[in-house]
Coordinates of C-alpha atoms and ligand atoms in Angstrom, one line a residue:
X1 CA 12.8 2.7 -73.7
X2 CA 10.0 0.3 -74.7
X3 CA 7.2 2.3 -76.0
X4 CA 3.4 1.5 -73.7
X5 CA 1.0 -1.0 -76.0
X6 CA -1.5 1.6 -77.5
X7 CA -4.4 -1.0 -77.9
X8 CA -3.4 -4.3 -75.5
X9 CA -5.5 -7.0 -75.0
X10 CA -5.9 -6.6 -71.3
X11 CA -6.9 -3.6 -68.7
X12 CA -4.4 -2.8 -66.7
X13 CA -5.3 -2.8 -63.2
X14 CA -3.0 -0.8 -60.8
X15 CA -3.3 -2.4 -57.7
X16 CA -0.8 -0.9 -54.8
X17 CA -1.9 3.0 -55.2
X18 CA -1.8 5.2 -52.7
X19 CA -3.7 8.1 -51.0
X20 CA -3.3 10.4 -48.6
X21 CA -6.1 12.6 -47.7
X22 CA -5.4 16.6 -47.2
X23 CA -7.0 16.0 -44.0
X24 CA -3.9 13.6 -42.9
X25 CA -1.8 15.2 -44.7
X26 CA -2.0 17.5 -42.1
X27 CA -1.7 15.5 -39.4
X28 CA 1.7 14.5 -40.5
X29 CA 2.8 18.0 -40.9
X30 CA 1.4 18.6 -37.1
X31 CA 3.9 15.5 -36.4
X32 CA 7.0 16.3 -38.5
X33 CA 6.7 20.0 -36.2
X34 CA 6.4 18.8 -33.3
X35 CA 7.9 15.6 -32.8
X36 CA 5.9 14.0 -30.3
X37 CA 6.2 10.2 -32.0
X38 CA 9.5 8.2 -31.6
X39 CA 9.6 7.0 -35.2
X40 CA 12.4 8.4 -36.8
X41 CA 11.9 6.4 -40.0
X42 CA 7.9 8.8 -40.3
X43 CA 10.2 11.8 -39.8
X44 CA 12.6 10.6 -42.3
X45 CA 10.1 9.9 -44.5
X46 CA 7.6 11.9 -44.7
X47 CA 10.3 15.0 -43.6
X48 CA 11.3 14.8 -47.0
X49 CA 8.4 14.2 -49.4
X50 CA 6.0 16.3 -46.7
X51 CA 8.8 19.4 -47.8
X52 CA 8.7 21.6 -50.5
X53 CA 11.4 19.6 -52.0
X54 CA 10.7 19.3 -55.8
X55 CA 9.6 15.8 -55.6
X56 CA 7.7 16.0 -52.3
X57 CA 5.8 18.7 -53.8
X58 CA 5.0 16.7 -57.5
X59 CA 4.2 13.7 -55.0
X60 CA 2.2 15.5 -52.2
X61 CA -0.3 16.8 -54.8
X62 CA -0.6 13.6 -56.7
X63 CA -1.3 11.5 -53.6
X64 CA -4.1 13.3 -51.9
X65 CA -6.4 13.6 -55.1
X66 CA -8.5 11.3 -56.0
X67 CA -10.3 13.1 -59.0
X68 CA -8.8 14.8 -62.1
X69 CA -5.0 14.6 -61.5
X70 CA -5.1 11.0 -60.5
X71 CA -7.2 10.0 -63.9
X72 CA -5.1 12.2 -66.3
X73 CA -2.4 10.2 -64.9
X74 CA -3.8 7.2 -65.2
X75 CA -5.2 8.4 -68.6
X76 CA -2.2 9.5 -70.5
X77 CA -0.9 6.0 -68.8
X78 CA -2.8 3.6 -69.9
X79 CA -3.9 3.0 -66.3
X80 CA -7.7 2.1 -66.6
X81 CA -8.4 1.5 -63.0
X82 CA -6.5 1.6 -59.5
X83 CA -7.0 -0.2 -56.1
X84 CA -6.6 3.0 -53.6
X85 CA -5.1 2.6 -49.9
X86 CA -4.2 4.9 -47.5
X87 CA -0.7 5.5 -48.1
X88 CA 1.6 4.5 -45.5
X89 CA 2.4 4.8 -42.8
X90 CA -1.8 5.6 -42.4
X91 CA -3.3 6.2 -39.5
X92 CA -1.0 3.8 -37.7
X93 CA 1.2 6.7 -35.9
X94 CA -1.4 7.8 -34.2
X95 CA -2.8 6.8 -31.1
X96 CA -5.0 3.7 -31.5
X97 CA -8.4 5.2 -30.6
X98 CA -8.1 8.7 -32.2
X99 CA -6.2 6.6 -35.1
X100 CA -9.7 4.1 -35.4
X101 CA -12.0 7.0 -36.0
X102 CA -9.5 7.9 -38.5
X103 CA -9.7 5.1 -40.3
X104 CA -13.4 5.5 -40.4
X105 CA -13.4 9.0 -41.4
X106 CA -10.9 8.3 -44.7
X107 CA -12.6 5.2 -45.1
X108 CA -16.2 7.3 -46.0
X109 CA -13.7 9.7 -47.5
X110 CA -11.8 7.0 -50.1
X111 CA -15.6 5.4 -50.4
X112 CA -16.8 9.2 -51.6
X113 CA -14.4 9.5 -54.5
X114 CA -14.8 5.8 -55.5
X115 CA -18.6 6.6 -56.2
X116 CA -17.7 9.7 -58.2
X117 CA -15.4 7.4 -60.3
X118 CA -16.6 3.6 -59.9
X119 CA -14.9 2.8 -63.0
X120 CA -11.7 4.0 -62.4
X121 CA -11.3 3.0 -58.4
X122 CA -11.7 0.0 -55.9
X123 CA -10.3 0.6 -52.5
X124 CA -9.2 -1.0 -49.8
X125 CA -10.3 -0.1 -46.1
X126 CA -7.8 1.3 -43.2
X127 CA -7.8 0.6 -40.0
X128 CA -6.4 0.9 -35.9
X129 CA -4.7 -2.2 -35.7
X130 CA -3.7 -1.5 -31.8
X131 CA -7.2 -1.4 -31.4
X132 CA -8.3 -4.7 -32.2
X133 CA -12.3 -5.3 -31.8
X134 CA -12.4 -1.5 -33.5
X135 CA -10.2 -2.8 -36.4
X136 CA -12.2 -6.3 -36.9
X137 CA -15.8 -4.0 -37.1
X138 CA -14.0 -1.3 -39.4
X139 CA -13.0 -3.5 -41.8
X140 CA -16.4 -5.4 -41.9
X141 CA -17.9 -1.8 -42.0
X142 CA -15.8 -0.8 -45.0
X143 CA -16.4 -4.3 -46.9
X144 CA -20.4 -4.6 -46.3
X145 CA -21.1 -1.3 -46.1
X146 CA -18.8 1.0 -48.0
X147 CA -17.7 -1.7 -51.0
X148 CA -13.9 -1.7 -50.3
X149 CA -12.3 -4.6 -51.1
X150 CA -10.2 -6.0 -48.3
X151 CA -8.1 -4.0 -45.7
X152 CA -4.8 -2.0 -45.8
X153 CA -2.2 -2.9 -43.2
X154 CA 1.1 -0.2 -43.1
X155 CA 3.0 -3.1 -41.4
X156 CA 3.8 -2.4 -38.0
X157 CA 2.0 -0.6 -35.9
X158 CA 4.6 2.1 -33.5
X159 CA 7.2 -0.8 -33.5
X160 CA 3.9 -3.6 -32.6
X161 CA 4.0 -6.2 -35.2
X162 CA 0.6 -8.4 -35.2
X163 CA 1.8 -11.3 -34.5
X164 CA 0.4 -11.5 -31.2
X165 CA -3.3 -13.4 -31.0
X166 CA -4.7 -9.9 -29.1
X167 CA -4.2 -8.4 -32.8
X168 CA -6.0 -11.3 -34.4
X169 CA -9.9 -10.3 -34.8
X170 CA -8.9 -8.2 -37.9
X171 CA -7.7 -11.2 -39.2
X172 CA -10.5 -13.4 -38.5
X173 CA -12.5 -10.6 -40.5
X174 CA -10.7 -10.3 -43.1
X175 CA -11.1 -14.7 -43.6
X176 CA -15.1 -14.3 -42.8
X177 CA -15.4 -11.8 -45.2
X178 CA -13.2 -13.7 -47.7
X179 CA -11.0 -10.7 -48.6
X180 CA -7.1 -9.9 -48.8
X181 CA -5.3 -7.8 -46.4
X182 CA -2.5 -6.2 -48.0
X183 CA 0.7 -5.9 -46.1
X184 CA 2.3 -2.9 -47.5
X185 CA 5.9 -1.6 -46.1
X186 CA 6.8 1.2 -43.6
X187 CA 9.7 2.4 -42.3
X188 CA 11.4 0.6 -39.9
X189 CA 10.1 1.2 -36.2
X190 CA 12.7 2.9 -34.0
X191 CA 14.0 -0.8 -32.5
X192 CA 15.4 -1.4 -36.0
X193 CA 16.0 1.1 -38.1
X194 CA 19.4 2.7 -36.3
X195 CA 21.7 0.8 -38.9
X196 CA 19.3 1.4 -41.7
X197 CA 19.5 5.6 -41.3
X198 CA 23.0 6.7 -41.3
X199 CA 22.7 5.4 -45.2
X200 CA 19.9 6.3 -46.0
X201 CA 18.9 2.7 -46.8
X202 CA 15.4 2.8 -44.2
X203 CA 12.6 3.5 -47.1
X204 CA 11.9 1.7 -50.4
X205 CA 15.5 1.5 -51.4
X206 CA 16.0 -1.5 -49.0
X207 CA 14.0 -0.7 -45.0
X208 CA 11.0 -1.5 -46.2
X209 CA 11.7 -4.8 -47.8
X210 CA 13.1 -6.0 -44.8
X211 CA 10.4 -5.0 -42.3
X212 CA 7.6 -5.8 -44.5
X213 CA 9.1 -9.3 -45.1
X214 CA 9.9 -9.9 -41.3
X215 CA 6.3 -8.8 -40.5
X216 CA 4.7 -11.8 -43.1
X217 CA 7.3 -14.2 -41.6
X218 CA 6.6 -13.4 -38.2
X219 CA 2.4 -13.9 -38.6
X220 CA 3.3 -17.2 -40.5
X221 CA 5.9 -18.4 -37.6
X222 CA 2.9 -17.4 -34.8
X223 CA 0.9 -19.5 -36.5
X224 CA -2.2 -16.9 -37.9
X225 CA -2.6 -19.5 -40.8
X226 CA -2.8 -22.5 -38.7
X227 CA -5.8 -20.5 -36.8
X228 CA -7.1 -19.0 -40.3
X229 CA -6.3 -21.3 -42.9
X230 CA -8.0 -18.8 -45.8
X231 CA -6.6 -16.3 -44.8
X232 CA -5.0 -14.2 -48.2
X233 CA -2.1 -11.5 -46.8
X234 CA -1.1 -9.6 -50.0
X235 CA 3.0 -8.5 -50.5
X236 CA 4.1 -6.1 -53.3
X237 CA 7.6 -5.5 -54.5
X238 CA 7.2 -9.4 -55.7
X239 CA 6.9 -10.2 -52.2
X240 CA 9.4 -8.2 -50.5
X241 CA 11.7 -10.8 -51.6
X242 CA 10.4 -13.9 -50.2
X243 CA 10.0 -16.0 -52.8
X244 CA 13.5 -15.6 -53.5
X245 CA 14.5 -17.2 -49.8
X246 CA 11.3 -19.3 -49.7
X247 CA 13.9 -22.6 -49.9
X248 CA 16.4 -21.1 -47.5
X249 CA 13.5 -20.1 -45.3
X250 CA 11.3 -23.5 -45.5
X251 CA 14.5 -25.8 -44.5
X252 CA 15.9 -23.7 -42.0
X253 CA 12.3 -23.0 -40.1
X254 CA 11.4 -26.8 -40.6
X255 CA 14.6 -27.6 -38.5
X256 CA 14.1 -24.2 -35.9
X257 CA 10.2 -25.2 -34.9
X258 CA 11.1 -28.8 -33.8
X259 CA 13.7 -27.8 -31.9
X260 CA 12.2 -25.9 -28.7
X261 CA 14.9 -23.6 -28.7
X262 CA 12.6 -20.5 -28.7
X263 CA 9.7 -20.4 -26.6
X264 CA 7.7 -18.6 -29.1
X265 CA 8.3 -21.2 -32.1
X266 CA 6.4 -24.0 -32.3
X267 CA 5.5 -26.5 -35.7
X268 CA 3.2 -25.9 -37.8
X269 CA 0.1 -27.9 -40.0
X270 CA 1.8 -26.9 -43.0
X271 CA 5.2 -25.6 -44.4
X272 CA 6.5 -22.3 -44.9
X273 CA 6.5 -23.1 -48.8
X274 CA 2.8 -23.9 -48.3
X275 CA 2.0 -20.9 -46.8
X276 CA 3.9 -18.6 -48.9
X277 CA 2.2 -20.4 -52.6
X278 CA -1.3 -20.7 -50.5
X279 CA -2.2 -17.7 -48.4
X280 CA 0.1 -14.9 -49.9
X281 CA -0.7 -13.3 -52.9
X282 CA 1.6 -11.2 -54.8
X283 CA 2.0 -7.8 -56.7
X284 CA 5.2 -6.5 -59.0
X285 CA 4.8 -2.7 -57.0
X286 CA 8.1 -0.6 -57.4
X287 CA 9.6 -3.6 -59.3
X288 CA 9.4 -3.0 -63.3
X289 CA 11.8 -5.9 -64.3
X290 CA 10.8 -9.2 -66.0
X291 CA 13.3 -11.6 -63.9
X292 CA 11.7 -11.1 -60.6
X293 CA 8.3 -10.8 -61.7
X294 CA 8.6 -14.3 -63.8
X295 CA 10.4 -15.7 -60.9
X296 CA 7.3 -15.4 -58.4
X297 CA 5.0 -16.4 -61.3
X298 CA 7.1 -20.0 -61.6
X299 CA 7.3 -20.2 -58.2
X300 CA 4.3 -19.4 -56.2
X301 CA 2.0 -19.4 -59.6
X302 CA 1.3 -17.2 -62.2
X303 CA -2.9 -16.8 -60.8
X304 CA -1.2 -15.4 -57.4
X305 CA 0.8 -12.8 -59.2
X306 CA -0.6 -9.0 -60.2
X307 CA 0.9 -5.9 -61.6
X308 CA 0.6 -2.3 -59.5
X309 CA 2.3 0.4 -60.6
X310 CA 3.2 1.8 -56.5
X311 CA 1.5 5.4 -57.8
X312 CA 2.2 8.0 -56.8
X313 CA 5.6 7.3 -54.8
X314 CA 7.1 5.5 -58.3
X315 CA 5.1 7.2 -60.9
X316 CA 7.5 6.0 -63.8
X317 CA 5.5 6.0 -66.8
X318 CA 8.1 4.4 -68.8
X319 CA 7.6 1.0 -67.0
X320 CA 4.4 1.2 -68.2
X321 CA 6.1 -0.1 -71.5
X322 CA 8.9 -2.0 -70.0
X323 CA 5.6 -4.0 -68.6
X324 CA 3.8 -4.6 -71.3
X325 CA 7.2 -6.4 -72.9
X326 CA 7.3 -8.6 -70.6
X327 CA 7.8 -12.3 -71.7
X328 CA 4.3 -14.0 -71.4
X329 CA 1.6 -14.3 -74.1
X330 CA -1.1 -12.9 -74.1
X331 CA -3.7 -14.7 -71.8
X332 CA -1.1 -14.6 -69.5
X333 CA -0.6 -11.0 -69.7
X334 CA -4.4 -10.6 -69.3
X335 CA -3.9 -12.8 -66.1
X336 CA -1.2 -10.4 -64.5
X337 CA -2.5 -7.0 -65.5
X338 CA -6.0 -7.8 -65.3
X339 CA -7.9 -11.0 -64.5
X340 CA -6.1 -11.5 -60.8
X341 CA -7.1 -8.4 -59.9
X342 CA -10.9 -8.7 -61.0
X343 CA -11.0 -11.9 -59.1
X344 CA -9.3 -11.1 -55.7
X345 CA -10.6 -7.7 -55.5
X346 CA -13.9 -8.6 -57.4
X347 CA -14.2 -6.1 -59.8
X348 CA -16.9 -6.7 -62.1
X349 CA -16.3 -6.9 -66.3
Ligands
MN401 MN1 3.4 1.4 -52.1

């Protein structure tokens, strides 16, 4: 084990943390009882960590605080701040109006513990995304009036991905307001996640890579970065392994969107290497290993490129260390642990 940096030359700044409310908490446990929501990948999910398993317990009380258990954490870490979301899946189970006040209600709630520890948190603002104009004003509402940073989408939305230009106002807010949505996984919806379950592969392990990823690659194939050209969509887990097909993926859709053989795939102004290096930004969540992390620094680029620590679902505080070793001098370090973050999230010296 490689021993945490006592005294680095950088902050480190956490930036895919997650929070869960007690209030929510319980609306899950109202779910996982009675069922009412086809999702089995939410009863999966949250089935085992919302039990009194050992490690559903440890995580359940980690993830709804937001006061001293989260800082000792971060403390005896090395963590000095955190950019809190609403852990996934959110509010996104529920039904889209009841869901959008919410989102408004956890919202005040995440903005609440941010002011009793501006130091330590930035957060980013939930929202309905089945309820579009609602979402849009939410997100505005959280940026300009309760200081988040930028919105938190749990991927799909009850099996809707938002690919379609109804779901497209949040986007246009997010662009006008000139901050990041961050595109964080979920469980496969019902349509997909059959093959996934029997082995147990629907969650972190593998599920969410692949939904999260087809999600980005579907709002890039629609075209939402043709229409919002500033746009910033953030991936963790080094970009739910994009970059890694991002040559494989740019040939093969350059040939596919000239071709008119699907109705819903047209060309685009730019390529999919473009938009993956120009309106994606990246974070190392749940990934603690040097090759993948210097991989999406060559290339995408090393200013698109953070470190978040995926707290408290992966609260490993040996990778602290592991992270800290990683092959990059110094000002680069600063870069990944710190200086992206300040600037994209615009947190102040
Ligand atoms: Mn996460």
């Amino acid at each position: 084990m490689t021993e945490r940096n006592p005294n680095p030359a950088y902050k480190r700044i956490a930036t895919e943390e997650a929070w869960v409310p007690a209030e929510l908490m319980k609306l899950y446990k109202r779910e996982l009882e009675t069922k009412a929501i086809n999702d089995p990948g939410f009863h999966s999910l949250w089935g085992f960590f919302g039990s009194e398993s050992p490690r559903g317990q440890a995580m359940a009380a980690r993830i709804q605080d937001l006061d001293d258990v989260r800082i000792k954490d971060m403390d005896d870490n090395g963590i000095d701040m955190q950019v809190v979301s609403l852990g996934s899946p959110g509010v996104q189970i529920f039904d889209p109006v009841e869901a959008s006040a919410m989102a408004r209600s956890f919202n005040d709630e995440l903005a609440a513990g941010i002011a009793r520890h501006p130091d330590r948190f930035v957060g980013l603002a939930a929202f309905s995304p089945l309820d579009p104009a609602e979402a849009a004003k939410e997100l505005e509402r959280g940026v300009t009036k309760l200081g988040l940073r930028g919105g938190i989408l749990n991927s799909h939305t009850l099996g809707t991905y938002l690919d379609d230009e109804k779901y497209w106002p949040v986007f246009e807010a997010a662009e006008a307001l000139d901050v990041p949505i961050y595109l964080h996984p979920q469980t496969p919806p019902a349509s997909m996640i059959e093959p996934f379950l029997k082995r147990g592969l629907d969650a972190a392990v593998y599920g969410f890579a692949c939904e999260t990823g087809l999600h980005a690659l579907r709002l890039m194939v629609a075209g939402i970065f043709d229409k919002f050209p500033k746009l910033q969509i953030i991936l963790g887990h080094c970009g739910e392994g994009l970059p890694y097909w991002m040559s494989r993926i740019n040939y093969m859709h350059s040939h596919i969107s000239v071709t008119n053989r699907y109705e819903h795939v047209k060309p685009l102004k730019r390529s999919a290497r473009e938009y993956l290096r120009e309106n994606f930004l990246y974070t190392n969540s749940g990934v603690a290993w040097a090759p993948p992390i210097m991989f999406v620094r060559d290339v995408i680029g090393p200013e698109r490129m953070m470190y978040a620590m995926d707290y408290p679902w992966q609260f490993e505080p040996s990778e602290v260390g592991e992270m800290d070793a990683l092959p990059m001098d110094d000002a680069a370090k600063k870069q990944f642990f710190e200086g992206n973050a300040r600037r994209i999230f615009r947190i102040a010296e």
